[in-house]
């Protein structure tokens, strides 16, 4: 089980990859997986550049396995309000909750609150990303 207690409340920073300086949604996912023993790529993309985000999702989808149902530790891919394309992500914690970084800070939220904006659940394929 990954300890996330110190992540809740960390400031949201666009492009953030540091617990001390702030995280964006991908920075949070990277930190979660790092604590779980995997090194995910950085993807230094501005969170407002949805076209670039979609390009990275498409290029890297071969490295992720789509799940029918959420499992603890899986990536949750989401759409933000007003955007038809997925451009946000978090990590499923169980019991219908996930952790994500969205302004103003990292928070735990209910999947039910996001409803149809949940695009899917994914886990990294075995052997694709290096272990820490």
PDB file of C-alpha atoms in Angstrom:
ATOM      1  CA  UNK A   1       0.000   0.000   0.000  1.00  0.00           C
ATOM      2  CA  UNK A   2       1.400   3.363  -1.039  1.00  0.00           C
ATOM      3  CA  UNK A   3       1.428   6.056   1.658  1.00  0.00           C
ATOM      4  CA  UNK A   4      -0.260   9.169   0.254  1.00  0.00           C
ATOM      5  CA  UNK A   5      -0.932  11.094   3.464  1.00  0.00           C
ATOM      6  CA  UNK A   6       1.749  13.705   2.749  1.00  0.00           C
ATOM      7  CA  UNK A   7       0.503  14.220  -0.819  1.00  0.00           C
ATOM      8  CA  UNK A   8      -2.962  15.470   0.107  1.00  0.00           C
ATOM      9  CA  UNK A   9      -2.840  19.257   0.240  1.00  0.00           C
ATOM     10  CA  UNK A  10       0.333  19.656  -1.866  1.00  0.00           C
ATOM     11  CA  UNK A  11      -0.059  22.748  -4.065  1.00  0.00           C
ATOM     12  CA  UNK A  12      -1.165  22.310  -7.664  1.00  0.00           C
ATOM     13  CA  UNK A  13       1.488  23.675 -10.038  1.00  0.00           C
ATOM     14  CA  UNK A  14       1.153  23.378 -13.812  1.00  0.00           C
ATOM     15  CA  UNK A  15       4.058  21.153 -14.895  1.00  0.00           C
ATOM     16  CA  UNK A  16       4.865  20.393 -11.247  1.00  0.00           C
ATOM     17  CA  UNK A  17       6.990  17.332 -10.569  1.00  0.00           C
ATOM     18  CA  UNK A  18       8.012  17.961  -6.951  1.00  0.00           C
ATOM     19  CA  UNK A  19       6.189  17.255  -3.695  1.00  0.00           C
ATOM     20  CA  UNK A  20       7.907  20.249  -2.087  1.00  0.00           C
ATOM     21  CA  UNK A  21       7.354  22.702  -4.958  1.00  0.00           C
ATOM     22  CA  UNK A  22       4.013  21.441  -6.273  1.00  0.00           C
ATOM     23  CA  UNK A  23       2.482  18.825  -8.548  1.00  0.00           C
ATOM     24  CA  UNK A  24       0.183  18.685 -11.522  1.00  0.00           C
ATOM     25  CA  UNK A  25      -1.914  15.604 -12.253  1.00  0.00           C
ATOM     26  CA  UNK A  26       0.850  13.692 -14.079  1.00  0.00           C
ATOM     27  CA  UNK A  27       3.413  14.726 -11.467  1.00  0.00           C
ATOM     28  CA  UNK A  28       1.161  13.209  -8.801  1.00  0.00           C
ATOM     29  CA  UNK A  29       0.712   9.975 -10.773  1.00  0.00           C
ATOM     30  CA  UNK A  30       4.499   9.752 -11.263  1.00  0.00           C
ATOM     31  CA  UNK A  31       5.080  10.284  -7.530  1.00  0.00           C
ATOM     32  CA  UNK A  32       2.513   7.629  -6.591  1.00  0.00           C
ATOM     33  CA  UNK A  33       4.083   5.064  -8.922  1.00  0.00           C
ATOM     34  CA  UNK A  34       7.609   6.013  -7.790  1.00  0.00           C
ATOM     35  CA  UNK A  35       6.551   5.205  -4.237  1.00  0.00           C
ATOM     36  CA  UNK A  36       5.185   1.925  -5.561  1.00  0.00           C
ATOM     37  CA  UNK A  37       8.510   1.141  -7.244  1.00  0.00           C
ATOM     38  CA  UNK A  38       8.032   2.247 -10.873  1.00  0.00           C
ATOM     39  CA  UNK A  39       9.614   5.114 -12.790  1.00  0.00           C
ATOM     40  CA  UNK A  40       7.188   6.714 -15.251  1.00  0.00           C
ATOM     41  CA  UNK A  41       8.298   9.236 -17.910  1.00  0.00           C
ATOM     42  CA  UNK A  42       8.202  12.962 -17.092  1.00  0.00           C
ATOM     43  CA  UNK A  43       6.129  14.301 -20.025  1.00  0.00           C
ATOM     44  CA  UNK A  44       6.958  18.003 -19.515  1.00  0.00           C
ATOM     45  CA  UNK A  45       3.718  19.308 -21.039  1.00  0.00           C
ATOM     46  CA  UNK A  46       1.727  22.364 -20.042  1.00  0.00           C
ATOM     47  CA  UNK A  47      -1.586  21.155 -18.584  1.00  0.00           C
ATOM     48  CA  UNK A  48      -3.515  23.582 -20.803  1.00  0.00           C
ATOM     49  CA  UNK A  49      -2.093  22.118 -24.042  1.00  0.00           C
ATOM     50  CA  UNK A  50      -4.655  19.356 -24.575  1.00  0.00           C
ATOM     51  CA  UNK A  51      -3.449  18.562 -28.109  1.00  0.00           C
ATOM     52  CA  UNK A  52       0.035  17.769 -26.775  1.00  0.00           C
ATOM     53  CA  UNK A  53      -1.473  15.748 -23.926  1.00  0.00           C
ATOM     54  CA  UNK A  54      -3.538  13.721 -26.426  1.00  0.00           C
ATOM     55  CA  UNK A  55      -0.442  13.102 -28.565  1.00  0.00           C
ATOM     56  CA  UNK A  56       1.399  11.704 -25.538  1.00  0.00           C
ATOM     57  CA  UNK A  57      -1.586   9.570 -24.511  1.00  0.00           C
ATOM     58  CA  UNK A  58      -1.821   8.112 -28.023  1.00  0.00           C
ATOM     59  CA  UNK A  59       1.945   7.499 -28.292  1.00  0.00           C
ATOM     60  CA  UNK A  60       2.087   5.784 -24.910  1.00  0.00           C
ATOM     61  CA  UNK A  61      -1.169   3.845 -24.821  1.00  0.00           C
ATOM     62  CA  UNK A  62       0.676   0.685 -25.915  1.00  0.00           C
ATOM     63  CA  UNK A  63       2.456   0.772 -22.530  1.00  0.00           C
ATOM     64  CA  UNK A  64      -0.792   0.668 -20.551  1.00  0.00           C
ATOM     65  CA  UNK A  65      -3.405  -2.043 -20.140  1.00  0.00           C
ATOM     66  CA  UNK A  66      -7.049  -0.929 -20.023  1.00  0.00           C
ATOM     67  CA  UNK A  67      -9.025  -2.361 -17.110  1.00  0.00           C
ATOM     68  CA  UNK A  68     -12.748  -3.112 -17.096  1.00  0.00           C
ATOM     69  CA  UNK A  69     -13.103  -2.007 -13.476  1.00  0.00           C
ATOM     70  CA  UNK A  70     -10.898   0.212 -11.305  1.00  0.00           C
ATOM     71  CA  UNK A  71      -8.316  -1.510  -9.121  1.00  0.00           C
ATOM     72  CA  UNK A  72      -6.343   0.072  -6.313  1.00  0.00           C
ATOM     73  CA  UNK A  73      -3.332   1.858  -7.769  1.00  0.00           C
ATOM     74  CA  UNK A  74      -4.609   2.088 -11.333  1.00  0.00           C
ATOM     75  CA  UNK A  75      -4.484   5.298 -13.324  1.00  0.00           C
ATOM     76  CA  UNK A  76      -7.844   7.034 -13.771  1.00  0.00           C
ATOM     77  CA  UNK A  77      -8.074   8.930 -17.067  1.00  0.00           C
ATOM     78  CA  UNK A  78     -10.566  11.821 -17.094  1.00  0.00           C
ATOM     79  CA  UNK A  79     -11.982  14.674 -19.128  1.00  0.00           C
ATOM     80  CA  UNK A  80     -12.236  18.141 -17.623  1.00  0.00           C
ATOM     81  CA  UNK A  81     -15.450  20.165 -17.924  1.00  0.00           C
ATOM     82  CA  UNK A  82     -15.707  21.814 -21.325  1.00  0.00           C
ATOM     83  CA  UNK A  83     -13.142  19.531 -22.945  1.00  0.00           C
ATOM     84  CA  UNK A  84     -14.227  16.493 -24.980  1.00  0.00           C
ATOM     85  CA  UNK A  85     -10.710  15.003 -24.853  1.00  0.00           C
ATOM     86  CA  UNK A  86      -9.087  13.289 -21.863  1.00  0.00           C
ATOM     87  CA  UNK A  87      -6.509  15.593 -20.310  1.00  0.00           C
ATOM     88  CA  UNK A  88      -6.538  14.789 -16.597  1.00  0.00           C
ATOM     89  CA  UNK A  89      -5.558  11.801 -14.489  1.00  0.00           C
ATOM     90  CA  UNK A  90      -5.329  10.487 -10.976  1.00  0.00           C
ATOM     91  CA  UNK A  91      -4.839   7.223  -9.071  1.00  0.00           C
ATOM     92  CA  UNK A  92      -7.632   4.990  -7.797  1.00  0.00           C
ATOM     93  CA  UNK A  93      -7.528   4.420  -4.030  1.00  0.00           C
ATOM     94  CA  UNK A  94     -10.448   2.024  -3.618  1.00  0.00           C
ATOM     95  CA  UNK A  95     -13.954   2.439  -2.233  1.00  0.00           C
ATOM     96  CA  UNK A  96     -14.887   4.731  -5.133  1.00  0.00           C
ATOM     97  CA  UNK A  97     -12.186   7.302  -4.351  1.00  0.00           C
ATOM     98  CA  UNK A  98      -9.161   8.576  -6.249  1.00  0.00           C
ATOM     99  CA  UNK A  99      -6.381  11.072  -5.614  1.00  0.00           C
ATOM    100  CA  UNK A 100      -5.629  13.779  -8.166  1.00  0.00           C
ATOM    101  CA  UNK A 101      -3.941  17.155  -8.486  1.00  0.00           C
ATOM    102  CA  UNK A 102      -6.267  19.888  -9.636  1.00  0.00           C
ATOM    103  CA  UNK A 103      -6.134  23.550  -8.658  1.00  0.00           C
ATOM    104  CA  UNK A 104      -5.651  24.572  -5.931  1.00  0.00           C
ATOM    105  CA  UNK A 105      -4.115  21.357  -4.469  1.00  0.00           C
ATOM    106  CA  UNK A 106      -3.844  17.562  -4.420  1.00  0.00           C
ATOM    107  CA  UNK A 107      -7.077  16.096  -3.129  1.00  0.00           C
ATOM    108  CA  UNK A 108      -9.078  12.916  -2.725  1.00  0.00           C
ATOM    109  CA  UNK A 109     -12.325  12.862  -4.659  1.00  0.00           C
ATOM    110  CA  UNK A 110     -15.207  10.478  -5.392  1.00  0.00           C
ATOM    111  CA  UNK A 111     -15.356   8.908  -8.852  1.00  0.00           C
ATOM    112  CA  UNK A 112     -19.132   9.300  -8.784  1.00  0.00           C
ATOM    113  CA  UNK A 113     -18.660  13.068  -8.743  1.00  0.00           C
ATOM    114  CA  UNK A 114     -16.868  12.850 -12.105  1.00  0.00           C
ATOM    115  CA  UNK A 115     -19.454  10.501 -13.671  1.00  0.00           C
ATOM    116  CA  UNK A 116     -19.299  10.472 -17.475  1.00  0.00           C
ATOM    117  CA  UNK A 117     -16.007  12.385 -17.470  1.00  0.00           C
ATOM    118  CA  UNK A 118     -14.222   9.173 -16.409  1.00  0.00           C
ATOM    119  CA  UNK A 119     -12.669   7.845 -19.627  1.00  0.00           C
ATOM    120  CA  UNK A 120     -11.150   4.646 -18.247  1.00  0.00           C
ATOM    121  CA  UNK A 121      -8.855   2.816 -15.873  1.00  0.00           C
ATOM    122  CA  UNK A 122      -5.334   1.704 -16.778  1.00  0.00           C
ATOM    123  CA  UNK A 123      -2.325  -0.043 -15.317  1.00  0.00           C
ATOM    124  CA  UNK A 124       1.229  -0.068 -16.667  1.00  0.00           C
ATOM    125  CA  UNK A 125       2.067  -3.199 -18.657  1.00  0.00           C
ATOM    126  CA  UNK A 126       4.576  -5.485 -16.976  1.00  0.00           C
ATOM    127  CA  UNK A 127       8.211  -4.774 -17.797  1.00  0.00           C
ATOM    128  CA  UNK A 128       7.630  -1.505 -19.686  1.00  0.00           C
ATOM    129  CA  UNK A 129       8.750   0.955 -17.023  1.00  0.00           C
ATOM    130  CA  UNK A 130      11.883   0.493 -14.900  1.00  0.00           C
ATOM    131  CA  UNK A 131      11.656  -0.345 -11.218  1.00  0.00           C
ATOM    132  CA  UNK A 132      13.122   2.143  -8.751  1.00  0.00           C
TER     133      UNK A 132
END
